[in-house]
Each structure stands twice: as structure tokens, then as C-alpha cells.
Coordinates of C-alpha atoms in Angstrom, one line a residue:
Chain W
X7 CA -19.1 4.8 -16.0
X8 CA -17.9 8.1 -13.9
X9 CA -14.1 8.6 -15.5
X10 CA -11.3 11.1 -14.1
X11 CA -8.2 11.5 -16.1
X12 CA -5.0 13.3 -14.7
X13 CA -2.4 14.2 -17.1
X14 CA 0.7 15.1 -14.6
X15 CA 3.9 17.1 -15.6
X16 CA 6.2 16.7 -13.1
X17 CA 9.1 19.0 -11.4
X18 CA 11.1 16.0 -11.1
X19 CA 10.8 13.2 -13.4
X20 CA 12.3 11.0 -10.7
X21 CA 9.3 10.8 -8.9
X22 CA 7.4 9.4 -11.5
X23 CA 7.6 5.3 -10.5
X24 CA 6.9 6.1 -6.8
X25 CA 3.5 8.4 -7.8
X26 CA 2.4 5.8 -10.0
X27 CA 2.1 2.8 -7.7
X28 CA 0.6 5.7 -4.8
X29 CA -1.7 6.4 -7.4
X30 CA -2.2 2.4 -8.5
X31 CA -2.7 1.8 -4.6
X32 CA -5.0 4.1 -4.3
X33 CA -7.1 3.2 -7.4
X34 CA -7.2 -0.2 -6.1
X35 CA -7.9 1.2 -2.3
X36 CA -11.0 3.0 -4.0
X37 CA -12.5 0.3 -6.1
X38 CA -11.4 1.7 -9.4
X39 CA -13.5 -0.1 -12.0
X40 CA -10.4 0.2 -14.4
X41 CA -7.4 1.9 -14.0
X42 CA -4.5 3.0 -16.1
X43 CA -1.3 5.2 -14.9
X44 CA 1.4 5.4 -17.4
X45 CA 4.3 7.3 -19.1
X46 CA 3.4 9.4 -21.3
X47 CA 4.9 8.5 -24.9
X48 CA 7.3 10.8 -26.9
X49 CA 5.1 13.2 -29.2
X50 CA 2.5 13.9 -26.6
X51 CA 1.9 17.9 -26.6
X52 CA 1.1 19.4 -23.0
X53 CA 0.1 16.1 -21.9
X54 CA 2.2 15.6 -19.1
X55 CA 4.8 12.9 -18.3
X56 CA 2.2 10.9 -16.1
X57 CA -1.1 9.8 -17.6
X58 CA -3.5 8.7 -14.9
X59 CA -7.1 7.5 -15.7
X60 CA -9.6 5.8 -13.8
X61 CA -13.5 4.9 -14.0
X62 CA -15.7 4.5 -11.3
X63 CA -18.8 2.8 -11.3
X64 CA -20.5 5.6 -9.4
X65 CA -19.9 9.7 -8.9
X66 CA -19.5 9.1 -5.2
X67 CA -16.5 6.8 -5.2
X68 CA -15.1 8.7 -8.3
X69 CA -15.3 11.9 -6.0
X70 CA -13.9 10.2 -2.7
X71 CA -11.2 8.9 -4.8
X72 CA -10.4 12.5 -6.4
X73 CA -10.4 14.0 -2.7
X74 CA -7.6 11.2 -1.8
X75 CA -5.4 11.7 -5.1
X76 CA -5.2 15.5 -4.7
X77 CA -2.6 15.9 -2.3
X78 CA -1.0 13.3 -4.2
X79 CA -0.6 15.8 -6.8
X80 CA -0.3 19.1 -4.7
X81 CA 3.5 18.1 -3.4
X82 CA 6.6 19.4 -5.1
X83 CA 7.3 16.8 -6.8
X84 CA 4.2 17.7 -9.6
X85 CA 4.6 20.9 -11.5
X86 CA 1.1 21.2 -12.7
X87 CA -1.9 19.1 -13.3
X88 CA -4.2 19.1 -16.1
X89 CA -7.6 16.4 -16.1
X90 CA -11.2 16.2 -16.4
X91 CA -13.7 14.3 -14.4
X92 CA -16.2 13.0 -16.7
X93 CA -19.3 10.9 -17.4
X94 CA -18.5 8.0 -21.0
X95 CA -20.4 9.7 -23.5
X96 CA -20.9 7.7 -26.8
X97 CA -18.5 5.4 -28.1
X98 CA -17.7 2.4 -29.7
X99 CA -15.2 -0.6 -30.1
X100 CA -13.7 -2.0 -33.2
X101 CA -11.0 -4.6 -31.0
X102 CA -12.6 -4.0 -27.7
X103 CA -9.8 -7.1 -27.1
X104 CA -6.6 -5.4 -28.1
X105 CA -3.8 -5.7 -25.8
X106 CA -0.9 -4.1 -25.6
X107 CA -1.9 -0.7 -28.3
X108 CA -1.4 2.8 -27.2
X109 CA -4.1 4.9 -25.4
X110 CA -4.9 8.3 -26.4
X111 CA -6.7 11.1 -24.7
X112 CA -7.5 14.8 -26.7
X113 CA -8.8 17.6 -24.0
X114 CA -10.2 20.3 -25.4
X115 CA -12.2 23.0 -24.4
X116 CA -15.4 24.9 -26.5
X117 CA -15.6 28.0 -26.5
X118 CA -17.8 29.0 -24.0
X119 CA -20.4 31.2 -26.2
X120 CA -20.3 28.2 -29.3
X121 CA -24.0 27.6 -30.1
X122 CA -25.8 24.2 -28.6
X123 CA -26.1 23.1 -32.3
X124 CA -23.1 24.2 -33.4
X125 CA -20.8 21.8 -30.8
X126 CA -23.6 18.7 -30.9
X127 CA -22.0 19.3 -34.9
X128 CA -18.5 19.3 -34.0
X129 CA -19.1 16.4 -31.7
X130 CA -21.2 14.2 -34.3
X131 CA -18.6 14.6 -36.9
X132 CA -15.6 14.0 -34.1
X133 CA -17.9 11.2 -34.0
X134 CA -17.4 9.6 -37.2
X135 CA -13.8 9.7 -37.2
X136 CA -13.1 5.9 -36.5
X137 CA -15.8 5.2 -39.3
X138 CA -13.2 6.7 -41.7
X139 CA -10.2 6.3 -40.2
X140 CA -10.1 2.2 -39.3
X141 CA -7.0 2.8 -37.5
X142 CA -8.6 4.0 -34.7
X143 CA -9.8 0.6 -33.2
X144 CA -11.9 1.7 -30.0
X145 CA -13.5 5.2 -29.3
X146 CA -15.2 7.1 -26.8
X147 CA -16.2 11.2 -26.7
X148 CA -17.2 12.4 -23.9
X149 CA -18.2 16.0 -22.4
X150 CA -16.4 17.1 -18.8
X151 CA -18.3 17.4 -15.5
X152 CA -15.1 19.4 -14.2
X153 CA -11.9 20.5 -15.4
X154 CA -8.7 21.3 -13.5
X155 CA -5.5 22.7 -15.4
X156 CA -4.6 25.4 -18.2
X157 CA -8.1 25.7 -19.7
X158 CA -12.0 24.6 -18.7
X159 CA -12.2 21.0 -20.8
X160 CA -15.3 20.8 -22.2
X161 CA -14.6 17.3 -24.1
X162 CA -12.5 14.1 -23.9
X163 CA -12.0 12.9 -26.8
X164 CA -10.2 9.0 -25.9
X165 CA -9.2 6.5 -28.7
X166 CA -7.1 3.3 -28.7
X167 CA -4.3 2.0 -31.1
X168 CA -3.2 -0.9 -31.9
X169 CA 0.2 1.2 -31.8
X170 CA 1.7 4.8 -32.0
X171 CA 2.0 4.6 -35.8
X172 CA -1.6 4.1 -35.8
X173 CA -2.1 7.6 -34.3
X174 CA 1.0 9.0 -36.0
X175 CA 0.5 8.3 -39.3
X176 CA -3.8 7.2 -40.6
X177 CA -5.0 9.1 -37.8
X178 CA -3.4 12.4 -38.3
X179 CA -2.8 11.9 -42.0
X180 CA -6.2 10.8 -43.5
X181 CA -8.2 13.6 -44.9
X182 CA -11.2 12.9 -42.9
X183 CA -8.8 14.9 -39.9
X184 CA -7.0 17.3 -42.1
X185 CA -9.4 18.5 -44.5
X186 CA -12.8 18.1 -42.6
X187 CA -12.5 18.0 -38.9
X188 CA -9.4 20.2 -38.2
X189 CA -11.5 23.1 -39.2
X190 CA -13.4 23.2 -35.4
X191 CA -9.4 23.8 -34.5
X192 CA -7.8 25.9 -37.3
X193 CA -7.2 29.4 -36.3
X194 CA -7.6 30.4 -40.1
X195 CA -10.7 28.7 -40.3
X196 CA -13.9 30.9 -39.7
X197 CA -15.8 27.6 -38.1
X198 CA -13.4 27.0 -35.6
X199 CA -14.8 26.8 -31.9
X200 CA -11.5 25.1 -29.9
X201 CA -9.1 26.6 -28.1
X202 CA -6.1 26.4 -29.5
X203 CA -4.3 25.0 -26.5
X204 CA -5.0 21.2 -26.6
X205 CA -3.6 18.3 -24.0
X206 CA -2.7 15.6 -26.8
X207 CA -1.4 12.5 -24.5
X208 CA -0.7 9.2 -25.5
X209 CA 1.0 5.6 -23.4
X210 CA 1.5 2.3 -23.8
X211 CA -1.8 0.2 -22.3
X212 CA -1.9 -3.7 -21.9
X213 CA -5.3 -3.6 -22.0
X214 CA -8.5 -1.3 -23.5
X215 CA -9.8 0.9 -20.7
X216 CA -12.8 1.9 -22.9
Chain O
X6 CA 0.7 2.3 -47.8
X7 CA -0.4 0.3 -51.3
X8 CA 1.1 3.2 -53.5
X9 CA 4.1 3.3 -54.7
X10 CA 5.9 5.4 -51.9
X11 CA 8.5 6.8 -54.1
X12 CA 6.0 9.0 -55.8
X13 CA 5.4 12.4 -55.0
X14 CA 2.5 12.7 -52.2
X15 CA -0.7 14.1 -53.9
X16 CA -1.0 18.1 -54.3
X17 CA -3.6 19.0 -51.8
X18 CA -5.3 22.8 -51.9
X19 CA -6.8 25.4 -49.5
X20 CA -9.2 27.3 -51.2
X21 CA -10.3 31.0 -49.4
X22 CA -13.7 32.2 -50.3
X23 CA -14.3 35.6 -49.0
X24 CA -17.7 37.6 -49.5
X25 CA -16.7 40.9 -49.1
X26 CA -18.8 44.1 -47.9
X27 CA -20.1 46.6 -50.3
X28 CA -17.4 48.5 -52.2
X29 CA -14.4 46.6 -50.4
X30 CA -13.5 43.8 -52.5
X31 CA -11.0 45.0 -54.6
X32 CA -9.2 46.6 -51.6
X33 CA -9.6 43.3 -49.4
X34 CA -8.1 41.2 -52.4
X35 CA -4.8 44.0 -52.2
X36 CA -4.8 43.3 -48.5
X37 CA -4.8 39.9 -48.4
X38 CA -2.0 39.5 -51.4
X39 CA 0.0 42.4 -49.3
X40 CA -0.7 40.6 -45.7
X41 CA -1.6 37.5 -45.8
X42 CA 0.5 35.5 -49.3
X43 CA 3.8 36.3 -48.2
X44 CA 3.5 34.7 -45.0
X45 CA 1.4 31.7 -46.4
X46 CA 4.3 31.4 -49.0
X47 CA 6.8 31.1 -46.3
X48 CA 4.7 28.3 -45.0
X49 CA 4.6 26.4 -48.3
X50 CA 1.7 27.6 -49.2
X51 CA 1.6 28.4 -53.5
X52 CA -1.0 30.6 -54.9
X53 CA -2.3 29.3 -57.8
X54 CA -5.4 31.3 -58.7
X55 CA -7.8 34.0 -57.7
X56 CA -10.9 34.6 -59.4
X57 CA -13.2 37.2 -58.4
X58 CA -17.2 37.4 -59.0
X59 CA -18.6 39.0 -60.4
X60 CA -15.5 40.1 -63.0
X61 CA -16.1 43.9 -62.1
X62 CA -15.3 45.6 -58.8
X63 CA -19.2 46.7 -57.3
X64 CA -19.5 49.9 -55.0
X65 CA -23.0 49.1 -53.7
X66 CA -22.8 44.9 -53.2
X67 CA -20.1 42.3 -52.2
X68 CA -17.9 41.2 -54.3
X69 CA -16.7 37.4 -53.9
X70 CA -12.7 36.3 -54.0
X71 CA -11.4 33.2 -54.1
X72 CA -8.0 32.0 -53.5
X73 CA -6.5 28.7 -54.6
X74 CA -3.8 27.8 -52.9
X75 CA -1.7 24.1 -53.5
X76 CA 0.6 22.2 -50.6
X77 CA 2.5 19.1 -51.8
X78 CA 0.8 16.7 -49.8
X79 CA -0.8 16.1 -46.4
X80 CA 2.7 16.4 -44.6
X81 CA 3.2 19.6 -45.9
X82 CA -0.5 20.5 -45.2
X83 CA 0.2 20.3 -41.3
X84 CA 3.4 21.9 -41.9
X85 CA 1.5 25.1 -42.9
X86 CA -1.4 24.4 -39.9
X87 CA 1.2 24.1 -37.2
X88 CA 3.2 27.2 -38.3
X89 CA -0.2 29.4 -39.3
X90 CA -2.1 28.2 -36.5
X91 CA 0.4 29.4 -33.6
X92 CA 1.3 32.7 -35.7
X93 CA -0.6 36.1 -33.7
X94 CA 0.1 37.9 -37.1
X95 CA -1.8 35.4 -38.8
X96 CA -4.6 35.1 -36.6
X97 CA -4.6 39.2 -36.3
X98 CA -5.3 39.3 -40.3
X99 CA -8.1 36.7 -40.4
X100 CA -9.6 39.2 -37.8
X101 CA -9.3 42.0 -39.4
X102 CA -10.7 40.6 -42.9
X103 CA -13.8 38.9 -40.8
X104 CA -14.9 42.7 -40.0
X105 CA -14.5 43.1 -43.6
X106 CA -16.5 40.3 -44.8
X107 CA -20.2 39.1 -45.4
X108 CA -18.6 35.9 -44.8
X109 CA -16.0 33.5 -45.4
X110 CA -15.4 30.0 -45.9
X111 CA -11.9 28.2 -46.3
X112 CA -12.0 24.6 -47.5
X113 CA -9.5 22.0 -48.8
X114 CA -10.1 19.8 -51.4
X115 CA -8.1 17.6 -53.9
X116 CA -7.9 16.6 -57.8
X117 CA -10.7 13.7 -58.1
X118 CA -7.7 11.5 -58.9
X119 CA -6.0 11.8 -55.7
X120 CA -8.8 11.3 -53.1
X121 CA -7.9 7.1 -53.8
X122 CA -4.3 7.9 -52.3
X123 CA -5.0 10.4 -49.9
X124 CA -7.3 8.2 -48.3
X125 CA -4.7 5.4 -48.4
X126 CA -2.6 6.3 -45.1

């Protein structure tokens, strides 16, 4: 599946209903495999007040369908833009049929001079984190073909919630996050290898996307 | 959660382990108790031991330090990430003690008896 995720902060908030069904139309105009365009929830942390995603079941109509949203997103109305275009990398689904739960999408971006080994560790372990953590009930990571916004996102890291307490409190809380995995982020930790600036964005969704 | 809620969360702990060059350690373990505690004890952060191998300062090969530090709880554990993390004078020490050191790990880690609630989120 060929993805593309837009996280939108806009200059006025009014606009938001009228982008998302040009945005909707468009999906549907484009053949979007699955789409989901949303408010972003309170707590989200540079991760825009619009969260658009869409898959593709090919890199053609997911690039023909990125050439028609940009000027979508180029008007006043949209401060600034961060998103990925991406490939699904591995995954996996605990509910694959939960229904209204909360989506979440993590970019990040690598350093660029991390060794190969180094990130395939960071990503195996990122990996494991619905293993420990139940909560999270469906998964995907995935590395970025092409990045637009405040940093070059190397990864996507996606998950799905049965609700926002489910990514509030087991995901952020168990110690599988805090004491083993946050190291890859933690300024004061000598193995970290993300940037600290991170687009954490979570909405509502009727229905998984991944 | 299963626990009783009304106890107090489980003591968590940050432990720094810093191989320091030749000749430096006892002058990197000054540094880091002049530079680095006060601000991690402004962040909750409460130094409970140091130990430093061997027990004699060396002039020709690294001595190790460790640091045990305790946070009440995971809450409080992201209280001093969030604040730490997005601190330049923070970041600017870790940089300067890197150059100093062979290496350096900093791990976190919990009483046996506490992994059961930890876990229980």
C-alpha cells in the first residue's frame, strides 16, 4: 500500500470543515484505497489541527493525487504543512475490526549519519512495542519515501486505540516506552538517534486504516 | 489499574554510568555534582548514590562513576524527560562530559518488587 499523510496547521481554524471534504473529494476523485481526514485531538504536539491520510494502491495514483492536494494546502488559509509519503512497512493487527478508536501517527526523523544497524535496532524494538504494551491494538512502522515540513521524516510510526486513554495512559506509561525505547529519543541518553522535534498527532477514526 | 490506586506510584531510578578518560574521573564526578545535580534536582530528580570503581582516583586509566538517581514514579519520570530533554544547558553538559568519557550509558531500572505494578498501566 503507497500511504501519504498530511498533518495541516492552519492560519484559520475556520477553514478546517471546507478543506476536509476538498480533501475527502478529492481522495475519492483519486481512488483513495482508504482515506481518513480529521481533527486533530487535544494533546497532539506539532501535529497540526488537520490530519489527512490516504493509501493508494499504487505510487502513480498516490503521486497524481499529491500533485492535486498541494495547492489545496499552498492557500492562506494553511500555515504550514508537515507529512510523509510512504510505502506500509511491517505491521500487525490486534482488532483489525475496531471502530470508532483513535488513530495515531509519530514522525520522526534519523539522524542522517545513524548507522544501518543501529536504526534496523531502533526500528525492531519500536517494533515490539504493541507486544508489550496490549493497548496498542493495531500497528504499522513504516520508513518515508519523501518528507515535506519542519524536518526530513525518516519513519512513521502509526498505531490505533481503542480510545485516547489507550495512548495517554499504557502507551506512554508502561516501562517498555519509558525505560527502554525512549532512549533512541532522550537528549541525555548517549543512544539517542531522533531528532528531538517530533509530529505526535492523534483523531477520532470510525474505522482502522491500517 | 488492579493496584490499589491510593498507593504511592513505584520509585523508579536513572542510573548514569560514566567511564571516564585517564586521570579525569575524580574531576568529571566534581563537574557533574557542580553542573549537572542541581538542575536534575530541580526536575525531581534525587541522588541517592554514587559509587566510583575502582575506590581510588587512577592518573593513567579510567575511572568508572555511577550515579543513582530515584523519581517517584513513571509520571514523575516524564516530568524530568520533558523538562531535561528541551533544556540547551542540559544538553550542552552531556556534550561536554561525552568528550570526556570512554563511554557512557544511562539506564533506568526499578526494585524487583515494583516491575508487577509498573507494568500494570
Amino acid at each position: 500500500m503507497y500511504k501519504l499523510t498530511r498533518l495541516v496547521t492552519l492560519a484559520d481554524p475556520g477553514c478546517l470543515s471546507t478543506l476536509a471534504d476538498e480533501a475527502r473529494a478529492l481522495a475519492v476523485a483519486h481512488a483513495a484505497y482508504r482515506t481518513l481526514i480529521a481533527p486533530t485531538l487535544p494533546g497532539s504536539h506539532f501535529g497540526g489541527d488537520l490530519l489527512a491520510h490516504f493509501a493508494f494502491n499504487d505510487a502513480v495514483q498516490r503521486a497524481d493525487f499529491d500533485a492535486a492536494l498541494a495547492p489545496l494546502l499552498a492557500t492562506p488559509a494553511v500555515a504550514s504543512v508537515d507529512g510523509v509519503a510512504y510505502r506500509s512497512g511491517a505491521g500487525g493487527k490486534s482488532d483489525p475490526g475496531l471502530a470508532d478508536g483513535v488513530y495515531r501517527v509519530l514522525l520522526l526523523s534519523v539522524d542522517e549519519d545513524t548507522v544501518p544497524a543501529t536504526t534496523q535496532r531502533f526500528e525492531a524494538e519500536t517494533r515490539m512495542m504493541p507486544h508489550y504494551i496490549p493497548a496498542i491494538r493495531n500497528w504499522q512502522l513504516s520508513r518515508a519515501d519523501e518528507a515535506v515540513g519542519a524536518r526530513r521524516w525518516t519513519h512513521v510510526w502509526e498505531q490505533e486505540y481503542a480510545d485516547a486513554d489507550g495512548l495517554m495512559g499504557p502507551y506512554m506509561m508502561h516501562p517498555y516506552h519509558w525505560a527502554r525505547i525512549d532512549r533512541w529519543f532522550d537528549p541525555e541518553c548517549p543512544d539517542r538517534i531522533v531528532d528531538a522535534r517530533l509530529c505526535h498527532s492523534f483523531c477520532a477514526m470510525e474505522a482502522s486504516v491500517l | 489499574m488492579t493496584t490499589d490506586d491510593t498507593a504511592a506510584a513505584p520509585m523508579v531510578h536513572a542510573i548514569d554510568e560514566i567511564v571516564a578518560k585517564p586521570g579525569d574521573g575524580k574531576a568529571l564526578l566534581e563537574d557533574y555534582l557542580a553542573r549537572y545535580a542541581p538542575g536534575a534536582r530541580a526536575r525531581g530528580m534525587v541522588l541517592e548514590q554514587i559509587l566510583v570503581s575502582p575506590p581510588m582516583w587512577l592518573d593513567d586509566q579510567p575511572n568508572t562513576l555511577v550515579f543513582r538517581w530515584s523519581l517517584a514514579g513513571a509520571g514523575a519520570w516524564w516530568q524530568m524527560r520533558f523538562v531535561g530533554g528541551n533544556d540547551p544547558d542540559v544538553a550542552i553538559w552531556w556534550a561536554d562530559a561525552d568528550a570526556r568519557a570512554v563511554s557512557r550509558r544511562r539506564f533506568f531500572a526499578s526494585d524487583p518488587a515494583d516491575m508487577e505494578r509498573l507494568c500494570d498501566v
